[in-house]
PDB file of C-alpha atoms in Angstrom:
ATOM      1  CA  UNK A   5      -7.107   6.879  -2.422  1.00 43.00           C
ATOM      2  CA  UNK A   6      -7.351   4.360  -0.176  1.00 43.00           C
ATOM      3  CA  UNK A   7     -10.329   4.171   2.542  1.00 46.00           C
ATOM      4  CA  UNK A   8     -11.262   1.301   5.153  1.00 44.00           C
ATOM      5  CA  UNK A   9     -13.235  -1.601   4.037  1.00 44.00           C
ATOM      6  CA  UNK A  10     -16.896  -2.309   4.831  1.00 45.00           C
ATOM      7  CA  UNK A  11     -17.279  -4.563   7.377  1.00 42.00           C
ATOM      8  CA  UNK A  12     -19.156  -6.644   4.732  1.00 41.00           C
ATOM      9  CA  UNK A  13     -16.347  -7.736   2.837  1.00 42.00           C
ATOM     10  CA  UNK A  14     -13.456  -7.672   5.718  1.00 40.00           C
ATOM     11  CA  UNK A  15     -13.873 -11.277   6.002  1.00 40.00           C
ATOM     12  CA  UNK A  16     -12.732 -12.068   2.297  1.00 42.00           C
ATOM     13  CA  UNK A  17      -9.863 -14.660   3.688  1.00 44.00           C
ATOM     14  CA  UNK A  18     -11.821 -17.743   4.268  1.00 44.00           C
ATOM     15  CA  UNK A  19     -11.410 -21.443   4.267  1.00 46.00           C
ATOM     16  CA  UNK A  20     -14.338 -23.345   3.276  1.00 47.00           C
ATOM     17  CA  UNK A  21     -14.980 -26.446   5.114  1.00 45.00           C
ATOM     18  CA  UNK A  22     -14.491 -29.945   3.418  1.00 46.00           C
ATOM     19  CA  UNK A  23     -16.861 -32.644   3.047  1.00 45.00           C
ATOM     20  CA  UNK A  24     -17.843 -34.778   6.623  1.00 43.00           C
ATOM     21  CA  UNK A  25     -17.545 -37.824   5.208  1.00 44.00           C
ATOM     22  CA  UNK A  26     -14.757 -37.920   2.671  1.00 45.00           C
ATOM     23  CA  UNK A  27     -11.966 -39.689   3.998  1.00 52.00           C
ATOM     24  CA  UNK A  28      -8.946 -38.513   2.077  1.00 79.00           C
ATOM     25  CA  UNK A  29      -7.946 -34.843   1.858  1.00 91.00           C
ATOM     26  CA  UNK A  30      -6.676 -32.307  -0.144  1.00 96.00           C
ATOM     27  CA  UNK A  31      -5.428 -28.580   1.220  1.00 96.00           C
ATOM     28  CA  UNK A  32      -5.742 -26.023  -1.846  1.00 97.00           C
ATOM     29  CA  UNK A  33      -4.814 -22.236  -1.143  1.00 95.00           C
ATOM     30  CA  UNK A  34      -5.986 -19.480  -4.500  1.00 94.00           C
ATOM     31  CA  UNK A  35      -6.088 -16.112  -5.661  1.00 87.00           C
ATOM     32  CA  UNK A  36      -9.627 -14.906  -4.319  1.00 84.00           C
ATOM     33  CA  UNK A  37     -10.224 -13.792  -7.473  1.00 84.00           C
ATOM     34  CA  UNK A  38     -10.757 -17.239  -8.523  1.00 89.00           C
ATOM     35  CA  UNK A  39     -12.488 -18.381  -5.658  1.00 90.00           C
ATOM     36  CA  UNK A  40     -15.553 -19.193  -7.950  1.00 90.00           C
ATOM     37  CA  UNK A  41     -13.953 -21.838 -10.543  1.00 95.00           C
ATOM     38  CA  UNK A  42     -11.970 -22.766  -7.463  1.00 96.00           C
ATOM     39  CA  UNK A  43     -14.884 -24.193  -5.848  1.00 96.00           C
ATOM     40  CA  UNK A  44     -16.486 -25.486  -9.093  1.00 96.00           C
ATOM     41  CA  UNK A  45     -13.361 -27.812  -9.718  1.00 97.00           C
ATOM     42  CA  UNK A  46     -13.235 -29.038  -6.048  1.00 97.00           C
ATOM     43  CA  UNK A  47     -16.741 -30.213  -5.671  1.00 97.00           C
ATOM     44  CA  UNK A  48     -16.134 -32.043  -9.277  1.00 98.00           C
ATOM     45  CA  UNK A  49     -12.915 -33.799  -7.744  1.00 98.00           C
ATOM     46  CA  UNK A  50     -14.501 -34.634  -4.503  1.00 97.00           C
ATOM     47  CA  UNK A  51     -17.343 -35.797  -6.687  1.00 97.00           C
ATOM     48  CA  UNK A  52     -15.042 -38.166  -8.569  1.00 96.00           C
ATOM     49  CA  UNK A  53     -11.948 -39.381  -6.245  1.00 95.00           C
ATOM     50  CA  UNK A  54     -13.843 -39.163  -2.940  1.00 95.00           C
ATOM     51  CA  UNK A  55     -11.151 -37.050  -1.439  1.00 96.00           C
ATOM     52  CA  UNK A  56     -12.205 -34.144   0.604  1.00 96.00           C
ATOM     53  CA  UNK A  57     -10.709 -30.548  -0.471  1.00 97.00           C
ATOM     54  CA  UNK A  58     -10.482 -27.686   2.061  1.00 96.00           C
ATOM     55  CA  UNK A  59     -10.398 -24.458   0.748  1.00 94.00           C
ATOM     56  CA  UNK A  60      -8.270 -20.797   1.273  1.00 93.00           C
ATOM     57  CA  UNK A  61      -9.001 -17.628  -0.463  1.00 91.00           C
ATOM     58  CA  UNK A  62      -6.894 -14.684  -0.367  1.00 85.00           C
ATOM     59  CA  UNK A  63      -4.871 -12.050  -2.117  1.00 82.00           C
ATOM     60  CA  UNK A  64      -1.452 -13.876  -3.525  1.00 81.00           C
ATOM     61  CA  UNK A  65       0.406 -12.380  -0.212  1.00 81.00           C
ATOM     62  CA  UNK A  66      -1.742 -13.685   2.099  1.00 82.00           C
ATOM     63  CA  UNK A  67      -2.277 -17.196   0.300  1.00 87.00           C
ATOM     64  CA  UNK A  68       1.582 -17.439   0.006  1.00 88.00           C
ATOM     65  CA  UNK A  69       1.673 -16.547   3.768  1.00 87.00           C
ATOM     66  CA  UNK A  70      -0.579 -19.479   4.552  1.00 85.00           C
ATOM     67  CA  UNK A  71       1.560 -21.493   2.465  1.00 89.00           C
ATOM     68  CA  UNK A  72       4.789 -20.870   3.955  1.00 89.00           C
ATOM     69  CA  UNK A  73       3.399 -20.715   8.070  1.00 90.00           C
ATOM     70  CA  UNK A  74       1.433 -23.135   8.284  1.00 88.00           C
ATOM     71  CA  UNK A  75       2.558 -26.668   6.230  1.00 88.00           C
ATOM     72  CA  UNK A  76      -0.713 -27.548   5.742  1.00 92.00           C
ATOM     73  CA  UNK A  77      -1.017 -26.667   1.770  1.00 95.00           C
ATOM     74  CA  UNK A  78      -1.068 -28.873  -0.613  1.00 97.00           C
ATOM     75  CA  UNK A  79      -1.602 -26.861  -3.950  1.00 97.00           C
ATOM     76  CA  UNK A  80      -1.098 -23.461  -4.447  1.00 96.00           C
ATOM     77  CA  UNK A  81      -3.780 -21.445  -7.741  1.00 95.00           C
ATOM     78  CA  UNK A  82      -2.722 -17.951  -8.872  1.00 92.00           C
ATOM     79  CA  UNK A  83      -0.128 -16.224 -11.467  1.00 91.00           C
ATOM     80  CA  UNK A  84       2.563 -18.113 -12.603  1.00 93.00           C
ATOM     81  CA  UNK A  85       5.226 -15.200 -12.313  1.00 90.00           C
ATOM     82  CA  UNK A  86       4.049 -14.206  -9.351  1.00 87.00           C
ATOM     83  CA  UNK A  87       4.301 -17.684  -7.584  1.00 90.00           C
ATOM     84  CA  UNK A  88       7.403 -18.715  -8.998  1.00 90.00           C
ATOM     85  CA  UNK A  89       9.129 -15.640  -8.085  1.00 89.00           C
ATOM     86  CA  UNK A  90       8.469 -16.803  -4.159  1.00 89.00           C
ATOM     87  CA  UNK A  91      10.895 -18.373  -2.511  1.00 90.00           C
ATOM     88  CA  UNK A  92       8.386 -21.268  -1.486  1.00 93.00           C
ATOM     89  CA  UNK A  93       9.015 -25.056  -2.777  1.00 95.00           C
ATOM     90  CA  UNK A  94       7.240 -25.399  -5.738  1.00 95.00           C
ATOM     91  CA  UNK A  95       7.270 -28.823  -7.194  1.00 95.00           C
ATOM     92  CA  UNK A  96       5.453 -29.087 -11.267  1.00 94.00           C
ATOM     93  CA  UNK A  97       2.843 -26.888 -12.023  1.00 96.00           C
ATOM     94  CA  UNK A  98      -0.387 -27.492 -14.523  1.00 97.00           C
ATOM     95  CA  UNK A  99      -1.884 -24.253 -16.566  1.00 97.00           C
ATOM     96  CA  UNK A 100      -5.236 -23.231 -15.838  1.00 97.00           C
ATOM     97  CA  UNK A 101      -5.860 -20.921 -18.493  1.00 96.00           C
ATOM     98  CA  UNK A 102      -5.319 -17.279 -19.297  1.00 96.00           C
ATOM     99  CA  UNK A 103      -7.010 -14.384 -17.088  1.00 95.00           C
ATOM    100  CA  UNK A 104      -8.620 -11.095 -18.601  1.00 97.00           C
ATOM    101  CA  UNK A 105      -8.994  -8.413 -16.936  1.00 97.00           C
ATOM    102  CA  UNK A 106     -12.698  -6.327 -17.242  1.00 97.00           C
ATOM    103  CA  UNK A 107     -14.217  -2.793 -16.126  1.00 97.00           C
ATOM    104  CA  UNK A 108     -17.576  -3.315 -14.596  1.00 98.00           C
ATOM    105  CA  UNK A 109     -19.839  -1.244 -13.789  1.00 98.00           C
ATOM    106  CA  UNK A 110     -22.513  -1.745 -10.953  1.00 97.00           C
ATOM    107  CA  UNK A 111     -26.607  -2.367 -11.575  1.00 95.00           C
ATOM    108  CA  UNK A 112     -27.831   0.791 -10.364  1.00 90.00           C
ATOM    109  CA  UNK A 113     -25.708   2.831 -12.462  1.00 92.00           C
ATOM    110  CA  UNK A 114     -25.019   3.196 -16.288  1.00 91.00           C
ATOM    111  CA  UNK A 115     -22.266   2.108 -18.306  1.00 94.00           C
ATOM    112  CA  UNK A 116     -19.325   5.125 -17.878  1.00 92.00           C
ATOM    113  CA  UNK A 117     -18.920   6.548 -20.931  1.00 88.00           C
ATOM    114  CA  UNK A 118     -15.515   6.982 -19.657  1.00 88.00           C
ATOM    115  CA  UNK A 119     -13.516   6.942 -16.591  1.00 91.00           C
ATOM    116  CA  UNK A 120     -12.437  10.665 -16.575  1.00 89.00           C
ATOM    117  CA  UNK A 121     -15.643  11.861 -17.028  1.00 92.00           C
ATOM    118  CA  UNK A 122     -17.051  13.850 -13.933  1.00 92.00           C
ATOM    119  CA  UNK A 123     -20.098  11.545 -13.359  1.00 91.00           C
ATOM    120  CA  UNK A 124     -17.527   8.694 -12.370  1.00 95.00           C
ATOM    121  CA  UNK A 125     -16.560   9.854  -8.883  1.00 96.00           C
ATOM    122  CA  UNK A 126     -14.736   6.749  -7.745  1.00 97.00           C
ATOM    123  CA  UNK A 127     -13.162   3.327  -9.190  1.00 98.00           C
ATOM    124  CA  UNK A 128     -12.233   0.381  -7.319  1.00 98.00           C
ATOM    125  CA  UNK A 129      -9.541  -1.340  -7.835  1.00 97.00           C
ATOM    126  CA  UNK A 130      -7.725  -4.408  -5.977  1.00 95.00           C
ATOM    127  CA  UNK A 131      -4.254  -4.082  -4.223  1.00 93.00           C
ATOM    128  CA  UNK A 132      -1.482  -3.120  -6.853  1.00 94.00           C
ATOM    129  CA  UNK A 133       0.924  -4.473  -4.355  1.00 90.00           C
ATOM    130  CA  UNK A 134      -0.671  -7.588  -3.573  1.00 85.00           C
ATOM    131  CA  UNK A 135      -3.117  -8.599  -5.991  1.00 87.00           C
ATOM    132  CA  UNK A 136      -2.325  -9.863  -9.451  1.00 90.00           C
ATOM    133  CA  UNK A 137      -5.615  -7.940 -11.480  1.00 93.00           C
ATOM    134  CA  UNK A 138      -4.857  -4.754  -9.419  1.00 94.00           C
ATOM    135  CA  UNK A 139      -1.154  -4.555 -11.214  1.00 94.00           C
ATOM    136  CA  UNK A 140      -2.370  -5.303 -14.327  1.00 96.00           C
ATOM    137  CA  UNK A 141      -5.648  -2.582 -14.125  1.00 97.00           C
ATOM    138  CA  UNK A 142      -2.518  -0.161 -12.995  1.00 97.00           C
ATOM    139  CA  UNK A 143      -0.739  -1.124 -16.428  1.00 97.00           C
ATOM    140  CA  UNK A 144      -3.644  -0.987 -18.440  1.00 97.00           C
ATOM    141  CA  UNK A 145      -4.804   2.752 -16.780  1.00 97.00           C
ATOM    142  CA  UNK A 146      -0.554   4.105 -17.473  1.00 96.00           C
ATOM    143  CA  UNK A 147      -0.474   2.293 -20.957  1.00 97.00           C
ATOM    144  CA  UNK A 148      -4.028   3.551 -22.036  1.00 95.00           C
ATOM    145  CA  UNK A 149      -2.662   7.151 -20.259  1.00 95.00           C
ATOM    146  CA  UNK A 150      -5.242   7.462 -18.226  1.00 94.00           C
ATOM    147  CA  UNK A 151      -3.557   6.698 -15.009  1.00 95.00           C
ATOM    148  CA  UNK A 152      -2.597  10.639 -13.953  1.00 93.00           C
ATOM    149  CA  UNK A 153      -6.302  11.970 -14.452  1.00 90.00           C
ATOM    150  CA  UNK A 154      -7.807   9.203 -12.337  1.00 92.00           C
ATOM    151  CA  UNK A 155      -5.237   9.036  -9.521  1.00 86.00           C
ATOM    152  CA  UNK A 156      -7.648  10.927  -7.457  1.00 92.00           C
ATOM    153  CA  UNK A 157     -10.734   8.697  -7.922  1.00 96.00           C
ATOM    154  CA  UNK A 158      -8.953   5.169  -7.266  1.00 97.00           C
ATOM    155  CA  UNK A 159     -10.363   3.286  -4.301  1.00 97.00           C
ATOM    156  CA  UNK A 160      -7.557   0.625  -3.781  1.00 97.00           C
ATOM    157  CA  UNK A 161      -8.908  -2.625  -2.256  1.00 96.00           C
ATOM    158  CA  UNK A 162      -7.579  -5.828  -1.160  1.00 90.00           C
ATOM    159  CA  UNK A 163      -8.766  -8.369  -3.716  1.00 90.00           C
ATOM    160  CA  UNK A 164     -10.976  -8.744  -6.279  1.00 92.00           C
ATOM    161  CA  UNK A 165     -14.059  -9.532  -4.798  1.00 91.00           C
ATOM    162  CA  UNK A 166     -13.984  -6.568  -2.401  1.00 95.00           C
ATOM    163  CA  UNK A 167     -14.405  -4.625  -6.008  1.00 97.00           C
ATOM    164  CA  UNK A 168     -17.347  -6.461  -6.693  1.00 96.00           C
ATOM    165  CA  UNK A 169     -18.634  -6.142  -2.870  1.00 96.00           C
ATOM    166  CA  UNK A 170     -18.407  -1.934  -3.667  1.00 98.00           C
ATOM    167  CA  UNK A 171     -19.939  -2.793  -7.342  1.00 98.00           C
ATOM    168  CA  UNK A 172     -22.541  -5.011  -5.651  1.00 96.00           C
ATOM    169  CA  UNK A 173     -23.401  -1.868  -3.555  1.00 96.00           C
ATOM    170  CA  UNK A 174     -23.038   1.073  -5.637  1.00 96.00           C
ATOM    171  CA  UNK A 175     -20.444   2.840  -3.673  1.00 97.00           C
ATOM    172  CA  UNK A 176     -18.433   3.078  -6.755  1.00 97.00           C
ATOM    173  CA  UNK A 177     -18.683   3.910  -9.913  1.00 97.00           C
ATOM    174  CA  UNK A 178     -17.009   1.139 -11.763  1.00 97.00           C
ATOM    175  CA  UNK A 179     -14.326  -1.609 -10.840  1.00 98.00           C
ATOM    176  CA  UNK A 180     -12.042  -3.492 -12.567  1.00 98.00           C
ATOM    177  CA  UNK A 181     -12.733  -7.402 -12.176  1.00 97.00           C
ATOM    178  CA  UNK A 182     -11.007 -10.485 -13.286  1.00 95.00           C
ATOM    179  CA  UNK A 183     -13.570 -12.126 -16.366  1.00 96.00           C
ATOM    180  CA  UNK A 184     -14.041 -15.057 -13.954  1.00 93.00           C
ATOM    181  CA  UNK A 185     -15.728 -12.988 -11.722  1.00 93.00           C
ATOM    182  CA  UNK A 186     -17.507 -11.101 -13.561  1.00 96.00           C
ATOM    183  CA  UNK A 187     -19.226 -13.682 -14.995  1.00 95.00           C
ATOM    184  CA  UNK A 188     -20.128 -15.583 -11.971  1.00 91.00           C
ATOM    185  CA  UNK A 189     -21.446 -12.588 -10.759  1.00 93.00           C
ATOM    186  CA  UNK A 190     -23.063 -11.132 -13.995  1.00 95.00           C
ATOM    187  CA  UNK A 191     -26.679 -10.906 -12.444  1.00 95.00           C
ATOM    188  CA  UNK A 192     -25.497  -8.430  -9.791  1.00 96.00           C
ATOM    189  CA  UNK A 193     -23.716  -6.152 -11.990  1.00 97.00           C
ATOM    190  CA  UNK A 194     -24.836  -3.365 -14.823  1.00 97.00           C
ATOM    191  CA  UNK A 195     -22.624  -4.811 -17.238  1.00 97.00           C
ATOM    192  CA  UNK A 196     -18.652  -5.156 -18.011  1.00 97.00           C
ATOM    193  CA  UNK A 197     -16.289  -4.535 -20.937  1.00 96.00           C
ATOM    194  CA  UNK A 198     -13.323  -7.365 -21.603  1.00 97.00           C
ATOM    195  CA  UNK A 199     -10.357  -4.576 -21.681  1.00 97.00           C
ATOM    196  CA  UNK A 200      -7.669  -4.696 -24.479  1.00 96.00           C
ATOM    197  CA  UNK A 201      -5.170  -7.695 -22.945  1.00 95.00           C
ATOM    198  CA  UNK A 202      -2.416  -6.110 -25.255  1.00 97.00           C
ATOM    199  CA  UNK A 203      -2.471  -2.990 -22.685  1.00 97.00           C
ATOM    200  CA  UNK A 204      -1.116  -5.481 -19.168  1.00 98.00           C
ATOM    201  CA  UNK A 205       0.650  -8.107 -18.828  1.00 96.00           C
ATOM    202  CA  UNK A 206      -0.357 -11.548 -19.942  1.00 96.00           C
ATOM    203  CA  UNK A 207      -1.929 -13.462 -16.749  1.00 96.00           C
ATOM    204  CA  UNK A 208      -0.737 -17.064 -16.619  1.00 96.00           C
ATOM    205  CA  UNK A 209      -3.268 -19.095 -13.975  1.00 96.00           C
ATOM    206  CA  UNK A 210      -1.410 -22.112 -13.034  1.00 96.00           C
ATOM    207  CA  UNK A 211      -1.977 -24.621  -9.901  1.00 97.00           C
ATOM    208  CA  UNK A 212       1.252 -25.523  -8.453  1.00 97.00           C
ATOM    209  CA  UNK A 213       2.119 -28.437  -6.221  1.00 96.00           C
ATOM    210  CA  UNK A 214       4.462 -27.681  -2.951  1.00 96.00           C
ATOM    211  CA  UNK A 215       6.960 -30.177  -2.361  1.00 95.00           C
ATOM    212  CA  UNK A 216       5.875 -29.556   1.297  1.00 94.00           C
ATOM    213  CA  UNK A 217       2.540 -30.738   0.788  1.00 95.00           C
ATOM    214  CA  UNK A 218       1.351 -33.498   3.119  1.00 95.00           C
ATOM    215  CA  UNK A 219      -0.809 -35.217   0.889  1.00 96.00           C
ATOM    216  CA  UNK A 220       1.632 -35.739  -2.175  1.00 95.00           C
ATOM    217  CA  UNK A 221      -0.974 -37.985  -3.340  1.00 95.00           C
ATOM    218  CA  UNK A 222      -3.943 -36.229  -3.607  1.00 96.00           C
ATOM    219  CA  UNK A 223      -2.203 -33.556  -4.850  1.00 97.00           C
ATOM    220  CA  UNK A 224      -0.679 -35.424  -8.075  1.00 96.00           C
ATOM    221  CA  UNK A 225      -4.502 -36.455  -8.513  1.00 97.00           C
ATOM    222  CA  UNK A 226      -5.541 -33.139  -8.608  1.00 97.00           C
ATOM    223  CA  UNK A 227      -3.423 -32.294 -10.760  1.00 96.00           C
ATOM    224  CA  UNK A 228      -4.450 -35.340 -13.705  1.00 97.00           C
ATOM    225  CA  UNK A 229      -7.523 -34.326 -12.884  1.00 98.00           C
ATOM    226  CA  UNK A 230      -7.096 -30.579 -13.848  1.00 98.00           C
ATOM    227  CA  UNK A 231      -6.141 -32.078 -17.534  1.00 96.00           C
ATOM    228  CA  UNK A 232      -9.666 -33.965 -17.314  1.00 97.00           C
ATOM    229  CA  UNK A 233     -12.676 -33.079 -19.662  1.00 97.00           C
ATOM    230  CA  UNK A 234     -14.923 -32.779 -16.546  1.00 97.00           C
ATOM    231  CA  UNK A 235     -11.799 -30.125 -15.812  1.00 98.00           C
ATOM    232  CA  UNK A 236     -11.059 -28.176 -19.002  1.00 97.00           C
ATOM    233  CA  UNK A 237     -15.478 -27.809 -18.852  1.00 97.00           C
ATOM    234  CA  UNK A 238     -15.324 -25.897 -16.007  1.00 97.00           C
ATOM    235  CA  UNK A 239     -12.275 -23.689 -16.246  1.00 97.00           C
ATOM    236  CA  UNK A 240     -13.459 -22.735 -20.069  1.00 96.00           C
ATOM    237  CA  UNK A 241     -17.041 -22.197 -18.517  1.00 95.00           C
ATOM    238  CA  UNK A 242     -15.107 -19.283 -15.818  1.00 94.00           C
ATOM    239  CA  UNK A 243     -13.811 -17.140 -18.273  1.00 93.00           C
ATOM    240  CA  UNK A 244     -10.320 -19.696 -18.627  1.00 93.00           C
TER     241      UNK A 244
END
């Protein structure tokens, strides 16, 4: 069932401001479930080339939106179907990794012993529509058949840190999370289970180049760079 957002997390779309005094720049829009590894591999670029990165986070709709309004992107970070079934220019593309999707749970609460028992009231869960981790936690809920007793508890969200802003909070019960997440935010939660990857389709994480983007440069950098051991350190150290 789907109910307004706190005000706390209403603000999840957000660029993150690049470096004063880096000279070149770099535009890079991503799921906002991977906002954390995101980050991680931008400071270690800026670190290394000197170019500056600015930063978008959003569900895939909204990053796609940026993408295609506003001709300032540069690289585009989320599912590989789901990007290259948009009708925006995508040039090569380099893979990230492979995501998993997890049930957490929040700190003040224990782990469900399962999530049609009564004591689990409510479970969040991002945007089916929108967000790649809320289709697959629909697949996995119909595959595992749990999907038509827990219709009524669902609390559909738009990404997949608004999940962990209602785990962080214990308005829910438990949440299903991307593994990158939950591992960046592991001290804020009670716990999470990895969930069975054979029961949703296989998440591809890619970074994509636009054949729009006005730093063609920078962006073919990036993209060596994501093949880097500096790189591979990160994305292996978020759950990729």
């Amino acid at each position: 069932m789907k109910r307004c957002f706190p005000m706390v997390v209403a603000l999840a779309f957000l660029i993150v401001a690049a470096p004063a005094m880096a000279v070149d720049s770099l535009f890079i829009a991503s799921g906002a479930g991977y906002k954390v590894v995101v980050e991680a591999l931008a400071r270690a670029f800026t670190e290394e080339s000197g170019v500056a990165v600015e930063r978008i986070h959003g569900n895939m709709a909204q990053i796609m939106g940026q993408a295609r309004n506003s001709g300032k992107v540069d690289l585009l970070i989320g599912e590989e179907s789901f990007l290259a079934g948009s009708p925006l220019p995508l040039a090569a593309s380099t893979p990230l990794g492979m995501g998993r999707l997890v049930l957490a749970w929040p700190k003040a609460k224990p782990e469900p012993r399962g999530l049609d028992v009564p004591e689990v009231e409510r479970v969040a869960i991002p945007d089916p529509k929108k967000a790649i981790y809320g289709k697959a936690a629909m697949e996995y809920l119909e595959r595992s058949g749990q999907l038509a007793a827990l219709k009524d508890k669902l609390l559909v969200v738009g990404t997949v840190p608004q999940v962990f802003a209602y785990l962080s909070t214990a308005e829910v019960d438990a949440g299903f999370l991307n593994l990158t997440q939950a591992l960046a935010a592991a001290d804020h939660l009670g716990g999470y289970r990895v969930l069975e990857n054979e029961l949703y389709t296989p998440i591809a994480i890619e970074c994509f180049q636009l054949k729009t983007a006005p730093n063609p440069k920078a962006a073919k950098d990036f993209a060596r760079f994501l093949e880097s051991g500096t790189a591979r350190s990160i994305l292996v150290a978020h759950g990729l």
